[in-house]
Coordinates of C-alpha atoms in Angstrom, one line a residue:
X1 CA -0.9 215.8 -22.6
X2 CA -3.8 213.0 -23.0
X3 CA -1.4 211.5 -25.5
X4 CA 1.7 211.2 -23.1
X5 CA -0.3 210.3 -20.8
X6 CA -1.4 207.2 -23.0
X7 CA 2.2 206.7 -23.6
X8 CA 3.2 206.6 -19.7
X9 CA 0.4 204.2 -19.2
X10 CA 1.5 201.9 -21.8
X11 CA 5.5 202.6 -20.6
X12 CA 4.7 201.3 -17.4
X13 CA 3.1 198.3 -18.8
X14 CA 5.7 197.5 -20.2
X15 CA 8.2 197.6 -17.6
X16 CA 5.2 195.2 -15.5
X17 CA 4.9 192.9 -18.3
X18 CA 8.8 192.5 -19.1
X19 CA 9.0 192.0 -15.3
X20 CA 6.0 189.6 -14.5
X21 CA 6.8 187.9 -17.8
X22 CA 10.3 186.6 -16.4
X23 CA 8.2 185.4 -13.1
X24 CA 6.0 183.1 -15.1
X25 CA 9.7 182.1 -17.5
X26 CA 10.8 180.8 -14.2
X27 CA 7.9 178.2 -14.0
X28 CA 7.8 177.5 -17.7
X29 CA 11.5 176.6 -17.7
X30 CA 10.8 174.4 -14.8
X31 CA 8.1 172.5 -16.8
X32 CA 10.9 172.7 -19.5
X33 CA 8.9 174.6 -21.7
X34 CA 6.1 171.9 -22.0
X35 CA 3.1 174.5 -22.9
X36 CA 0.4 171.9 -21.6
X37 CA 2.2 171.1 -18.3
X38 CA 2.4 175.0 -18.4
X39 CA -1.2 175.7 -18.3
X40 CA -1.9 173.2 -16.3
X41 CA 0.0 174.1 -13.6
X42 CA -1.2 177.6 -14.0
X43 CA -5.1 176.6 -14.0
X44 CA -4.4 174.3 -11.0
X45 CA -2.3 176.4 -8.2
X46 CA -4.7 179.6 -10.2
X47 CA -1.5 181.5 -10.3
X48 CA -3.2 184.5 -12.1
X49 CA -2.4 187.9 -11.3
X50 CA -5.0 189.0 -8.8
X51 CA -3.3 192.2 -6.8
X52 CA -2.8 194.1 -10.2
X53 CA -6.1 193.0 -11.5
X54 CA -8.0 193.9 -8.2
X55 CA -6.1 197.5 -8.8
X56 CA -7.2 197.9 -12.0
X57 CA -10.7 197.1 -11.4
X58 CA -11.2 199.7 -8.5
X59 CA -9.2 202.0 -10.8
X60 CA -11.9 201.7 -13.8
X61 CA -14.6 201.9 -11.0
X62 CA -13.4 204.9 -9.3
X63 CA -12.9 206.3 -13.3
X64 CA -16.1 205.5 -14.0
X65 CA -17.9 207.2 -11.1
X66 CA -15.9 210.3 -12.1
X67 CA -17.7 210.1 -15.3
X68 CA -20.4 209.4 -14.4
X69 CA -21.6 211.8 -11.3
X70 CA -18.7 214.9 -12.1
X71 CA -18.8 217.6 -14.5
X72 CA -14.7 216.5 -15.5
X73 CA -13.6 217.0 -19.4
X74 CA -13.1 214.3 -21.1
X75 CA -9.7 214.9 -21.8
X76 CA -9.3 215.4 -18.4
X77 CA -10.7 212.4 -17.7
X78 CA -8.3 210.9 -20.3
X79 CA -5.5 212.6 -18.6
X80 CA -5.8 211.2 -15.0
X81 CA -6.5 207.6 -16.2
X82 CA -3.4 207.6 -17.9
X83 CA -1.4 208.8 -15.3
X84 CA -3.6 206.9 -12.6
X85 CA -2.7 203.5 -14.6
X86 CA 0.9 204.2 -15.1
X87 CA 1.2 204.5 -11.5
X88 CA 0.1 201.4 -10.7
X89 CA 1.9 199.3 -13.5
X90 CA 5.1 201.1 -12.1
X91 CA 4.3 199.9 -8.7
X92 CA 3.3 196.5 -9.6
X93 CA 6.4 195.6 -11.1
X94 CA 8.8 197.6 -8.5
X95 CA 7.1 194.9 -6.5
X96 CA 7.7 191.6 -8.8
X97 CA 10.6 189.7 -7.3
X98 CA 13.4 188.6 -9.8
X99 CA 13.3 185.2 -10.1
X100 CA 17.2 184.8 -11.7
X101 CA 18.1 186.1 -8.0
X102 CA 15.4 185.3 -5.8
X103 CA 14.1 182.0 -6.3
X104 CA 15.4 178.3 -4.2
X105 CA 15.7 177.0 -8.2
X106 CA 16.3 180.4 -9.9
X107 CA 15.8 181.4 -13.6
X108 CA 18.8 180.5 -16.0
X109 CA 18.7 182.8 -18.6
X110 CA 20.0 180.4 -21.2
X111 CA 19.8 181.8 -25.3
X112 CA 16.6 179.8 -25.7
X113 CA 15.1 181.9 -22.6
X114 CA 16.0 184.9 -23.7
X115 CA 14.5 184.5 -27.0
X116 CA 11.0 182.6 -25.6
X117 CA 10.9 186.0 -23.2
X118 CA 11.9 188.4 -25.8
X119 CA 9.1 187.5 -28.3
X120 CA 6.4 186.9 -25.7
X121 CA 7.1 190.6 -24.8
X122 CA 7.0 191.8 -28.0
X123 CA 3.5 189.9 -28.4
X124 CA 2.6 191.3 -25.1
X125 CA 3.4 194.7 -26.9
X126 CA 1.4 194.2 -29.7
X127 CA -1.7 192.9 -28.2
X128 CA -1.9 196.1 -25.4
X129 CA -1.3 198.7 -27.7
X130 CA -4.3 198.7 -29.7
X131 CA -6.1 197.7 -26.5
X132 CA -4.8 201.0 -25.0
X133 CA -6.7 203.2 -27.1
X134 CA -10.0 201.8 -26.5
X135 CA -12.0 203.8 -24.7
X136 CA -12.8 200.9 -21.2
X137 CA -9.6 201.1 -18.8
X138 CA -11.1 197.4 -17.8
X139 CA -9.0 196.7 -21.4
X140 CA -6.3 196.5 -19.1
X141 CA -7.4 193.7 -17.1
X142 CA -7.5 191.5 -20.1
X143 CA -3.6 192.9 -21.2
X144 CA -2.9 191.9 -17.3
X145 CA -3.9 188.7 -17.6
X146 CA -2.8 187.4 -21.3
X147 CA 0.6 188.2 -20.0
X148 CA 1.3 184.1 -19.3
X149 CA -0.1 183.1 -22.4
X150 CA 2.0 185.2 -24.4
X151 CA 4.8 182.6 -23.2
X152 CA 3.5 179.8 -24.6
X153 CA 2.3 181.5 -28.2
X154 CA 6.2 182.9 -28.4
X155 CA 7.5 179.6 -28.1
X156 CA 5.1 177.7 -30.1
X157 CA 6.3 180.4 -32.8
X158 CA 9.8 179.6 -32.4
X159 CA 9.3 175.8 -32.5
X160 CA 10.9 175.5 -35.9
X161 CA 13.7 177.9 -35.4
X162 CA 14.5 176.2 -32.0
X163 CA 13.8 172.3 -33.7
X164 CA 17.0 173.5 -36.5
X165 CA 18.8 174.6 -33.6
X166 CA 18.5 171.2 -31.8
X167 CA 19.5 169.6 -34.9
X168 CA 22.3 171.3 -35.6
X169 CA 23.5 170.5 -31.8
X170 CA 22.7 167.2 -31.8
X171 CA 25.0 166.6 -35.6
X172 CA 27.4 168.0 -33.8
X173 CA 27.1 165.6 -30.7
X174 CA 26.9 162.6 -32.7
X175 CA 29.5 163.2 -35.2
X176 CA 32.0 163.8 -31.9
X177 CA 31.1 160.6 -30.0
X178 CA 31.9 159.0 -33.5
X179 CA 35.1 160.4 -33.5
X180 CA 36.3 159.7 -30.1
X181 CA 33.8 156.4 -29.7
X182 CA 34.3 155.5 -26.3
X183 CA 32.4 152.5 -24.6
X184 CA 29.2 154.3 -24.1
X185 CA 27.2 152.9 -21.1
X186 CA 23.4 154.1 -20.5
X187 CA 21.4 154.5 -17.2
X188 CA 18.2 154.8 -16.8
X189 CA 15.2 153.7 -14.2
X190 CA 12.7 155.4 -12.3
X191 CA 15.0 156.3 -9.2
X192 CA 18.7 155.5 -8.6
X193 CA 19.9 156.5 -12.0
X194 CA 22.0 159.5 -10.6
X195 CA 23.8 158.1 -7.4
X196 CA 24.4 154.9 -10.1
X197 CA 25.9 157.0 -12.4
X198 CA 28.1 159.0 -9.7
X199 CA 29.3 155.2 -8.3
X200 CA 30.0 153.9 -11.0
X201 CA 31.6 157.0 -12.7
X202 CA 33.6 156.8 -9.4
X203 CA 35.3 153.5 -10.1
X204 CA 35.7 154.3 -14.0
X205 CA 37.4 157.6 -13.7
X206 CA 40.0 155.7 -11.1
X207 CA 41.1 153.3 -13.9
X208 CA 40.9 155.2 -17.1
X209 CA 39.9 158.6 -18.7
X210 CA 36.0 158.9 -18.2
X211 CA 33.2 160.8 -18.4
X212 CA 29.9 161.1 -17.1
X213 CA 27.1 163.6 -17.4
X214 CA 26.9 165.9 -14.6
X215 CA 24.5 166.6 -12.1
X216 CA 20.6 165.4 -13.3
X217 CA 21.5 166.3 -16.6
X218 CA 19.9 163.5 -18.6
X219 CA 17.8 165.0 -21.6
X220 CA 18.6 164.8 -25.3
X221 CA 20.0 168.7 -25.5
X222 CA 21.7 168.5 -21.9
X223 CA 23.3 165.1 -23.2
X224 CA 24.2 166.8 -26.9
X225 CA 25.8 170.2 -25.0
X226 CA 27.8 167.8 -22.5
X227 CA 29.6 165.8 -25.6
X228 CA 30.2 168.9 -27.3
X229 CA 31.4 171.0 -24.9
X230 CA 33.5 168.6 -22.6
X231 CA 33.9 164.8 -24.2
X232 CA 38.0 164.9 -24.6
X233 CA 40.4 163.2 -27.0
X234 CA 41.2 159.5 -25.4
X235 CA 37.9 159.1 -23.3
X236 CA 37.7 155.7 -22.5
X237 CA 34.2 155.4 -20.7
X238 CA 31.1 157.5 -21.5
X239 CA 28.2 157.5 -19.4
X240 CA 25.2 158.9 -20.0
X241 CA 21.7 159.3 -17.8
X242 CA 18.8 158.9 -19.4
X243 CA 15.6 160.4 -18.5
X244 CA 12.6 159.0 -19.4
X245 CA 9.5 161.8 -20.0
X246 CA 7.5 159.6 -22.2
X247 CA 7.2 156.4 -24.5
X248 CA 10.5 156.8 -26.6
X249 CA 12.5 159.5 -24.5
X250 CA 14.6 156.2 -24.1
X251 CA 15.1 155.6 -27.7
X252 CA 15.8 158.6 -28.6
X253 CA 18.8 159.3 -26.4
X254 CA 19.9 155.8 -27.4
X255 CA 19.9 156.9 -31.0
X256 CA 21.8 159.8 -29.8
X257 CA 23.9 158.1 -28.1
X258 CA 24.5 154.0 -28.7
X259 CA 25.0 152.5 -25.8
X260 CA 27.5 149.3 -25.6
X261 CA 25.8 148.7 -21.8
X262 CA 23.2 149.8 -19.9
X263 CA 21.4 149.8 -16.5
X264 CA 18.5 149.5 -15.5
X265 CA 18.0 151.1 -11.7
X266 CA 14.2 150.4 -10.7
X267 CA 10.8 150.3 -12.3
X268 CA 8.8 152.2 -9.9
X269 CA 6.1 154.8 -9.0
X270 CA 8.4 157.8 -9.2
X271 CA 6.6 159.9 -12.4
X272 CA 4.0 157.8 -12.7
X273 CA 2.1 160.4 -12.8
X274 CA 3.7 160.9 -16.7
X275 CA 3.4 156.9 -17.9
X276 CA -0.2 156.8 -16.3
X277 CA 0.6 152.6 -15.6
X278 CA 3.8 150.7 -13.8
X279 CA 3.4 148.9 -17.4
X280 CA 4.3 152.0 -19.6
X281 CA 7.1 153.1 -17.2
X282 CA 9.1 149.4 -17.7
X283 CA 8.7 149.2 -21.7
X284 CA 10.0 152.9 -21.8
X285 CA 12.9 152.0 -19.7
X286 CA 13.5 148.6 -21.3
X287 CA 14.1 150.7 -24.3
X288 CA 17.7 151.3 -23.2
X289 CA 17.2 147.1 -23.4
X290 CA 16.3 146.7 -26.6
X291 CA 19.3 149.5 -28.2
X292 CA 22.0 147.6 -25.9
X293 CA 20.7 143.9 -27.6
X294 CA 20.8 145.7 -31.0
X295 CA 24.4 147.7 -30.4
X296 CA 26.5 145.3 -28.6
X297 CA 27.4 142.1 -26.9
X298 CA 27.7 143.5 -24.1
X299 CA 25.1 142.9 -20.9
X300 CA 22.8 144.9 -19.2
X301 CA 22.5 145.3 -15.4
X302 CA 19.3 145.4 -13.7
X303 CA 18.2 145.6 -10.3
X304 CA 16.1 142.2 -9.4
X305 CA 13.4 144.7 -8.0
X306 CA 12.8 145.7 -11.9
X307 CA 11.5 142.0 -12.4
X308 CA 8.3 142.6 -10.2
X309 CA 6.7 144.3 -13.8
X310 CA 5.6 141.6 -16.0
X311 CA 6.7 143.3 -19.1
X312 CA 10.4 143.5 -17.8
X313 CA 10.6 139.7 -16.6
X314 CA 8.8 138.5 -19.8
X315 CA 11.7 140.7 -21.5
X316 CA 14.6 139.3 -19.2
X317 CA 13.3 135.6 -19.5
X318 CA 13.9 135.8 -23.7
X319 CA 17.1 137.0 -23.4
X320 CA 18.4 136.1 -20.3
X321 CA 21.8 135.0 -21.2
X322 CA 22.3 139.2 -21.9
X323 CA 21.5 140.0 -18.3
X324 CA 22.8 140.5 -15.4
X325 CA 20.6 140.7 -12.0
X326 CA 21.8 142.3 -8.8
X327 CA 19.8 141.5 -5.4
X328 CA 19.6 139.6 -2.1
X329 CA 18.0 136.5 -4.1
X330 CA 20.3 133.7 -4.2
X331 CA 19.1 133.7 -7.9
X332 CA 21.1 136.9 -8.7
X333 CA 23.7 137.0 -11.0
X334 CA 25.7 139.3 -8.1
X335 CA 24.5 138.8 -4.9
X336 CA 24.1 140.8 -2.2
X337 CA 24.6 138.6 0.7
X338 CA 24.6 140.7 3.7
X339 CA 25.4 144.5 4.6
X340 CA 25.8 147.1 7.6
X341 CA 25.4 150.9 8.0
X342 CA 28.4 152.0 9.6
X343 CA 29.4 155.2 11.2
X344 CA 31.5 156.0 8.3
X345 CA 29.9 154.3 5.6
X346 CA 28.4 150.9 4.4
X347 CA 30.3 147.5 4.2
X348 CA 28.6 145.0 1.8
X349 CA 29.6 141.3 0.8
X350 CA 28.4 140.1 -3.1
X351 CA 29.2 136.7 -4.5
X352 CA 29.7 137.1 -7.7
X353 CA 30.7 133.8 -9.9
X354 CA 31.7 131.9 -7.1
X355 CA 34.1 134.7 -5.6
X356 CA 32.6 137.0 -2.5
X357 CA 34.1 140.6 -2.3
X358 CA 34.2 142.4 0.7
X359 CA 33.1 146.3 0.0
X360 CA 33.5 149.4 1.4
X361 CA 31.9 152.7 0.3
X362 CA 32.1 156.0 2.2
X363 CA 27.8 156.7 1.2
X364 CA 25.2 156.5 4.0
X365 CA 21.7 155.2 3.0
X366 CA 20.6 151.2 2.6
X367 CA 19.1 151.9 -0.7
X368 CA 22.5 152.5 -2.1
X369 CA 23.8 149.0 -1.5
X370 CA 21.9 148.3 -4.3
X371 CA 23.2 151.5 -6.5
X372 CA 27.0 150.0 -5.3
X373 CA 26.1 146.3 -6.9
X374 CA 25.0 148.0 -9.8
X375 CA 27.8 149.7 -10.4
X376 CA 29.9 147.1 -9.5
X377 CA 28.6 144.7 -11.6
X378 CA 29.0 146.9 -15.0
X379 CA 33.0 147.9 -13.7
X380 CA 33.4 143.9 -14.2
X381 CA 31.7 143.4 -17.4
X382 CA 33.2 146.6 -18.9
X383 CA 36.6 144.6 -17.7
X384 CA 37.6 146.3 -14.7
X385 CA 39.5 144.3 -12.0
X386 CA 37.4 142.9 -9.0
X387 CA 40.2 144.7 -6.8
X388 CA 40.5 147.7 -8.7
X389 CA 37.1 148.2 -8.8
X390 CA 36.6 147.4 -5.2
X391 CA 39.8 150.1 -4.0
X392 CA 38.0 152.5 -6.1
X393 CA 34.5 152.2 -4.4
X394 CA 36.3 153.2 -0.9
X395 CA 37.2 157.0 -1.9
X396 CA 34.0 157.0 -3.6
X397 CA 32.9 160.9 -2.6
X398 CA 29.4 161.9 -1.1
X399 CA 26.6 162.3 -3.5
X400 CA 25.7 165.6 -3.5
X401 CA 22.3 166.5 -2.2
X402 CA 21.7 162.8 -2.0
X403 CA 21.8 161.2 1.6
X404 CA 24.8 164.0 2.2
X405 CA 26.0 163.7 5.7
X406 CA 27.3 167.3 6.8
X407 CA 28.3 168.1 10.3
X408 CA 27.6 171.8 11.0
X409 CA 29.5 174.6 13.3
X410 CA 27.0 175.0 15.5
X411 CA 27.0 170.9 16.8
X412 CA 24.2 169.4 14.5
X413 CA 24.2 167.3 11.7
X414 CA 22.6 168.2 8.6
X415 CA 21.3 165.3 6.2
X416 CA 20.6 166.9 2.5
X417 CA 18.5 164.3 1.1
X418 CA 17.3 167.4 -1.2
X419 CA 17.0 165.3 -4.5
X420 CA 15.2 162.4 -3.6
X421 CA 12.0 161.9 -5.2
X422 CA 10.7 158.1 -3.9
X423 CA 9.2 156.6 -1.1
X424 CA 12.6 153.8 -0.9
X425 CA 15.0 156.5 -0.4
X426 CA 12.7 158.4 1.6
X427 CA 12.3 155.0 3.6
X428 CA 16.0 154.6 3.7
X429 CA 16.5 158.2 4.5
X430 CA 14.6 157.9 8.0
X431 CA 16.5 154.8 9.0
X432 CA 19.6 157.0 8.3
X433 CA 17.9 159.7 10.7
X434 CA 17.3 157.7 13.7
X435 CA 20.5 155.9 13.7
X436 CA 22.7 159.4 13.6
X437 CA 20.4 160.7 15.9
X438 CA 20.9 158.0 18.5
X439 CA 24.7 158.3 18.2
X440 CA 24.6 161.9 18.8
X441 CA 22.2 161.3 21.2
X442 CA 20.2 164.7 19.6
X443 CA 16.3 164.9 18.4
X444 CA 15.9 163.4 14.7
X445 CA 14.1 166.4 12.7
X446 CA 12.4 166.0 9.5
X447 CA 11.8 168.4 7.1
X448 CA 9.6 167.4 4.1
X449 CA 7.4 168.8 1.5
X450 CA 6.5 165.2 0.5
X451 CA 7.0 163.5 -3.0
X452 CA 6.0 164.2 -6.7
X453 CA 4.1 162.8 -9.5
X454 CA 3.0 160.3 -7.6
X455 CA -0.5 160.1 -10.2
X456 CA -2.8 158.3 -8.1
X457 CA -0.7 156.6 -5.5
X458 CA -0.1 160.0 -3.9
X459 CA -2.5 160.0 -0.7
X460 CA -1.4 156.3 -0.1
X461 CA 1.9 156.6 -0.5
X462 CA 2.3 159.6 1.8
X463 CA 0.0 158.2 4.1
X464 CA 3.0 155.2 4.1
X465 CA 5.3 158.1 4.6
X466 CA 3.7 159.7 7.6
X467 CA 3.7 156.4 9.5
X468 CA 7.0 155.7 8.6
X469 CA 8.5 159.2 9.7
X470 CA 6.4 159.0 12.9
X471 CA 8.8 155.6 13.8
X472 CA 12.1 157.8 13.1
X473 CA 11.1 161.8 13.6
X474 CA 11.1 163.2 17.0
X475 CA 9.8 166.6 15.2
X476 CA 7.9 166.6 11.0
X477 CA 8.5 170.0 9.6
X478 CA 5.7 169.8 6.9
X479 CA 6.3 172.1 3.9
X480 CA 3.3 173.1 2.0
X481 CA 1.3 170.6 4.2
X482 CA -2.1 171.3 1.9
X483 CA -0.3 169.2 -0.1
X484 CA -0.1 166.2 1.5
X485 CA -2.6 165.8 4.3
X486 CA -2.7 161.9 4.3
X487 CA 1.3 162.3 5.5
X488 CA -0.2 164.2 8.4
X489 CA -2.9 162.0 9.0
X490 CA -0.8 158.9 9.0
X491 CA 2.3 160.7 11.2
X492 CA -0.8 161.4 13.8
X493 CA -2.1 157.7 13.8
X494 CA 1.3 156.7 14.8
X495 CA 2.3 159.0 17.5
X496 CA -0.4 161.8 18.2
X497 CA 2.0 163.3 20.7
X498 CA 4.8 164.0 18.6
X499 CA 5.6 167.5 16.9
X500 CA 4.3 168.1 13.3
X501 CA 4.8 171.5 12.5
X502 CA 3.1 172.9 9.2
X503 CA 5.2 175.3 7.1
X504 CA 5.0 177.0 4.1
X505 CA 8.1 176.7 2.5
X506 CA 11.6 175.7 3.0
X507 CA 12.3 179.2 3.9
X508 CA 10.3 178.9 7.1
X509 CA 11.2 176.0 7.9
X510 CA 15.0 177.3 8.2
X511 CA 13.6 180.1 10.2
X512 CA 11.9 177.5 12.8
X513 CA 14.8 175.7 12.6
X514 CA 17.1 178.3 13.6
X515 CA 15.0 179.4 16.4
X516 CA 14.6 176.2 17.9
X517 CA 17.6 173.9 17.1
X518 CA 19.6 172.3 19.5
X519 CA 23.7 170.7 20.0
X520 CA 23.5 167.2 18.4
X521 CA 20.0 167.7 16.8
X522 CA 20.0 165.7 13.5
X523 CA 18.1 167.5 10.6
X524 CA 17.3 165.6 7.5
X525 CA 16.2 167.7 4.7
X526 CA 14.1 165.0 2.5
X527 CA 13.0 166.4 -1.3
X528 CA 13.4 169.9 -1.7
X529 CA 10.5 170.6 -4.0
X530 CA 11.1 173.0 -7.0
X531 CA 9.3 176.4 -6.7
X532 CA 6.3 175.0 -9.0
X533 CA 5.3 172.3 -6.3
X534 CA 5.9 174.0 -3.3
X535 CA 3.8 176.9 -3.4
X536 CA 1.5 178.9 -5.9
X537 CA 2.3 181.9 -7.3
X538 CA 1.0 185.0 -4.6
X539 CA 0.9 187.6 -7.5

């Protein structure tokens, strides 16, 4: 019996650690499987197990006191804790919440997850089974709270495995690009890249066969899967998003994938936090640069904002024949000479070699005026008509989750500025609140948790924030308000007697706005955190 009972206790464990295991996956894959972002993230929100542990220490206590002061066998003794401890590793994980079902960014269990959670509970397995025979039920404590670590041991173990995996992917990718070769054009910059990639992928697509990586994809093996799995005999155009997570992310995906153009959006504070300096950030995104000088004769577009960084106008200067510069400056290569938000979109005016175009786009937000030069400036020098281009920019479709504009049933209008992650779009995104909410003559709602990786310019910026919301907001639903307390601070210097309601999470904030929403209320939803910044883990 003392043996079964042994066995429950470690059965149950098991089920707990397969379960609490995938909770901690969800986080990891966030980090995307960085072990040291991992642990750092762990240590800082202290997301260690606490309810389970708590258990398990009044469980020893109480097993110790049974010992100690009653007359009860040993094997008795051996019996109860058994049972007593499967009981509550059974409850513990009846109460972990599934994380591929319930979660705002939920778990993909993609064949790399599956094998980093597979091993890590074999590991798991390993290390508590000797454990369980020791003679201390505070041994399970320690099994309790190893269970994240085993995460990052099981994929340090599959490193090579997964490294020959990625190579054999990334042959693949490159010896398929080779065969079809289409004119492959790069973007990259520290905001912008996205809604650049979606314009300009816009107008492409219109005149010839196209393709462009989806969503935020913009990583070596999300690149590598896109050209396997969906670049098409007779593609014309190629264009590919480059994210920049360190010195040479850049280079790399330009090795992976040579560009013949590239853009370069903005040099700016967004993930900072990773380069450390504004310095670091502009030679890692000049990398896209230096592989267009050395693969083709074709320019590269940049945003006149990106020449504030020394390194990039040193760079430009040298070879400044190659570029092309897009901005209000009458120094610009393609300038934007004057523009209006519209009810139904934005019309701009660019000279551009002595001819102005008149533009339409169907997009809402200031900041993309310069995203629709950008794009329009690379259509031309990758030899698309000034006409064509411009009929193509006015069916250009909403960006998703990017300055959206969605009228809802109920009379309100919804603004899903979800994936915005700096303080110009954030800027831009409040000046696109006030002015919908004056038309609908309805209160202007904001609901933000704030911005990211923001390194040491985080309390400053937001503080910027807070007093620029407090101009534009009627009503500041804060999310996970802890975390920025200098947007509160400078929203309450502005206008003391305006609403700023603390919530913590996007979930509550739905609730408060369902409860207290009114006909022609505008709501802009502004940088919907993923789970590891909005909240720690309650476990």
């Amino acid at each position: 019996m003392t043996v079964l009972a042994s066995l429950l206790a470690l059965a149950a464990f098991a089920f707990f650690a397969w379960r609490r295991l995938l909770t901690y996956l969800h986080i990891y894959q966030q980090e995307e499987y960085d072990s040291p972002r991992f642990l750092r993230w762990l240590i800082k929100t202290r997301s260690f197990d606490q309810r389970a542990t708590l258990n398990a220490a009044l469980l020893s206590g109480a097993l110790y006191a049974l010992h100690r002061f009653t007359a009860l066998q040993p094997r008795m003794l051996t019996l109860l804790a058994g049972l007593s401890f499967a009981l509550l590793f059974l409850t513990a994980a009846l109460r972990e919440q599934n994380p591929i079902k319930a979660a705002k960014k939920k778990l993909v269990m993609t064949s790399r997850a599956k094998r980093i959670h597979a091993l890590a509970f074999a590991l798991c397995l390993l290390a508590t089974y000797p454990l369980s025979a020791l003679p201390t039920p505070l041994i399970w404590i320690l099994a309790i709270q190893i269970i994240p670590l085993m995460l990052t041991w099981g994929n340090g173990l599959l490193s090579p495995f997964e490294q020959a995996i990625k190579k054999k992917i990334m042959d693949e990718a490159r010896a398929r690009l080779a065969e079809v070769n289409p004119e492959t054009v790069g973007v990259t910059g520290s905001f912008g890249k996205t809604s650049v990639k979606h314009i300009l992928g816009h107008i492409l697509r219109v005149n010839a066969p196209t393709l462009y990586t989806p969503g935020s994809v913009n990583t070596l093996m999300g690149v590598s899967r896109i050209i396997r799995e969906n670049l098409d005999d007779g593609c014309k155009f190629f264009i590919v998003e480059m994210g920049a997570y360190g010195r040479g992310s850049i280079a790399r995906l330009c090795d992976l994938t040579p560009p013949k153009a590239g853009i370069i959006t903005a040099i700016g504070e967004a993930h900072v936090e990773r380069f450390k300096t504004l310095d670091n950030v502009a030679r890692t995104k000049f990398e896209l640069a230096e592989a267009v000088l050395a693969n083709a004769k074709q320019p590269i577009i940049i945003h006149e904002s990106v020449l504030a960084q020394d390194y990039a106008r040193e760079f430009v200067a040298r070879e400044r024949a190659r570029f092309i510069v897009c901005g209000q400056s009458p120094d610009a290569d393609m300038v934007i000479e004057k523009f209006e938000q519209t009810a139904t979109g934005l019309t701009i005016s660019m000279r551009h070699q002595g001819h102005t175009h008149a533009l339409f786009v169907p997009l809402y937000g200031e900041h993309h005026v310069g995203n629709v030069a950008l794009a329009f400036a690379t259509a031309l020098s990758l030899g698309i008509p000034a006409e064509r281009a411009s009929a193509a920019l006015r069916t250009v479709p909403q960006i998703q989750h990017r300055l959206e504009v969605k009228p809802q049933t109920d009379g309100t209008f919804t603004i899903d500025d979800a994936y915005n992650a700096n303080p110009l779009g954030f800027k831009s995104a409040l000046k696109l609140l006030r002015q919908l909410g004056e038309t609908q003559k309805g209160r202007c709602i904001l609901v933000t948790p704030g911005l990211v990786e923001m390194g040491d310019k985080h309390d400053q910026a937001h503080r910027e924030l807070g007093r620029e919301a407090a101009k534009y907001a009627d009503i500041v639903l804060a999310v996970a308000a802890d975390r920025i307390p200098t947007f509160v601070e400078g929203f309450q210097s502005v206008e003391p007697q305006k609403l700023i309601q603390p919530v913590p999470s996007f979930a509550a904030a739905r609730l408060w706005l369902g409860q207290n929403l009114r006909a022609n209320d505008v709501v802009l939803l502004e940088n919907d955190l993923p789970d590891l910044y909005e909240t720690r883990l309650c476990l």
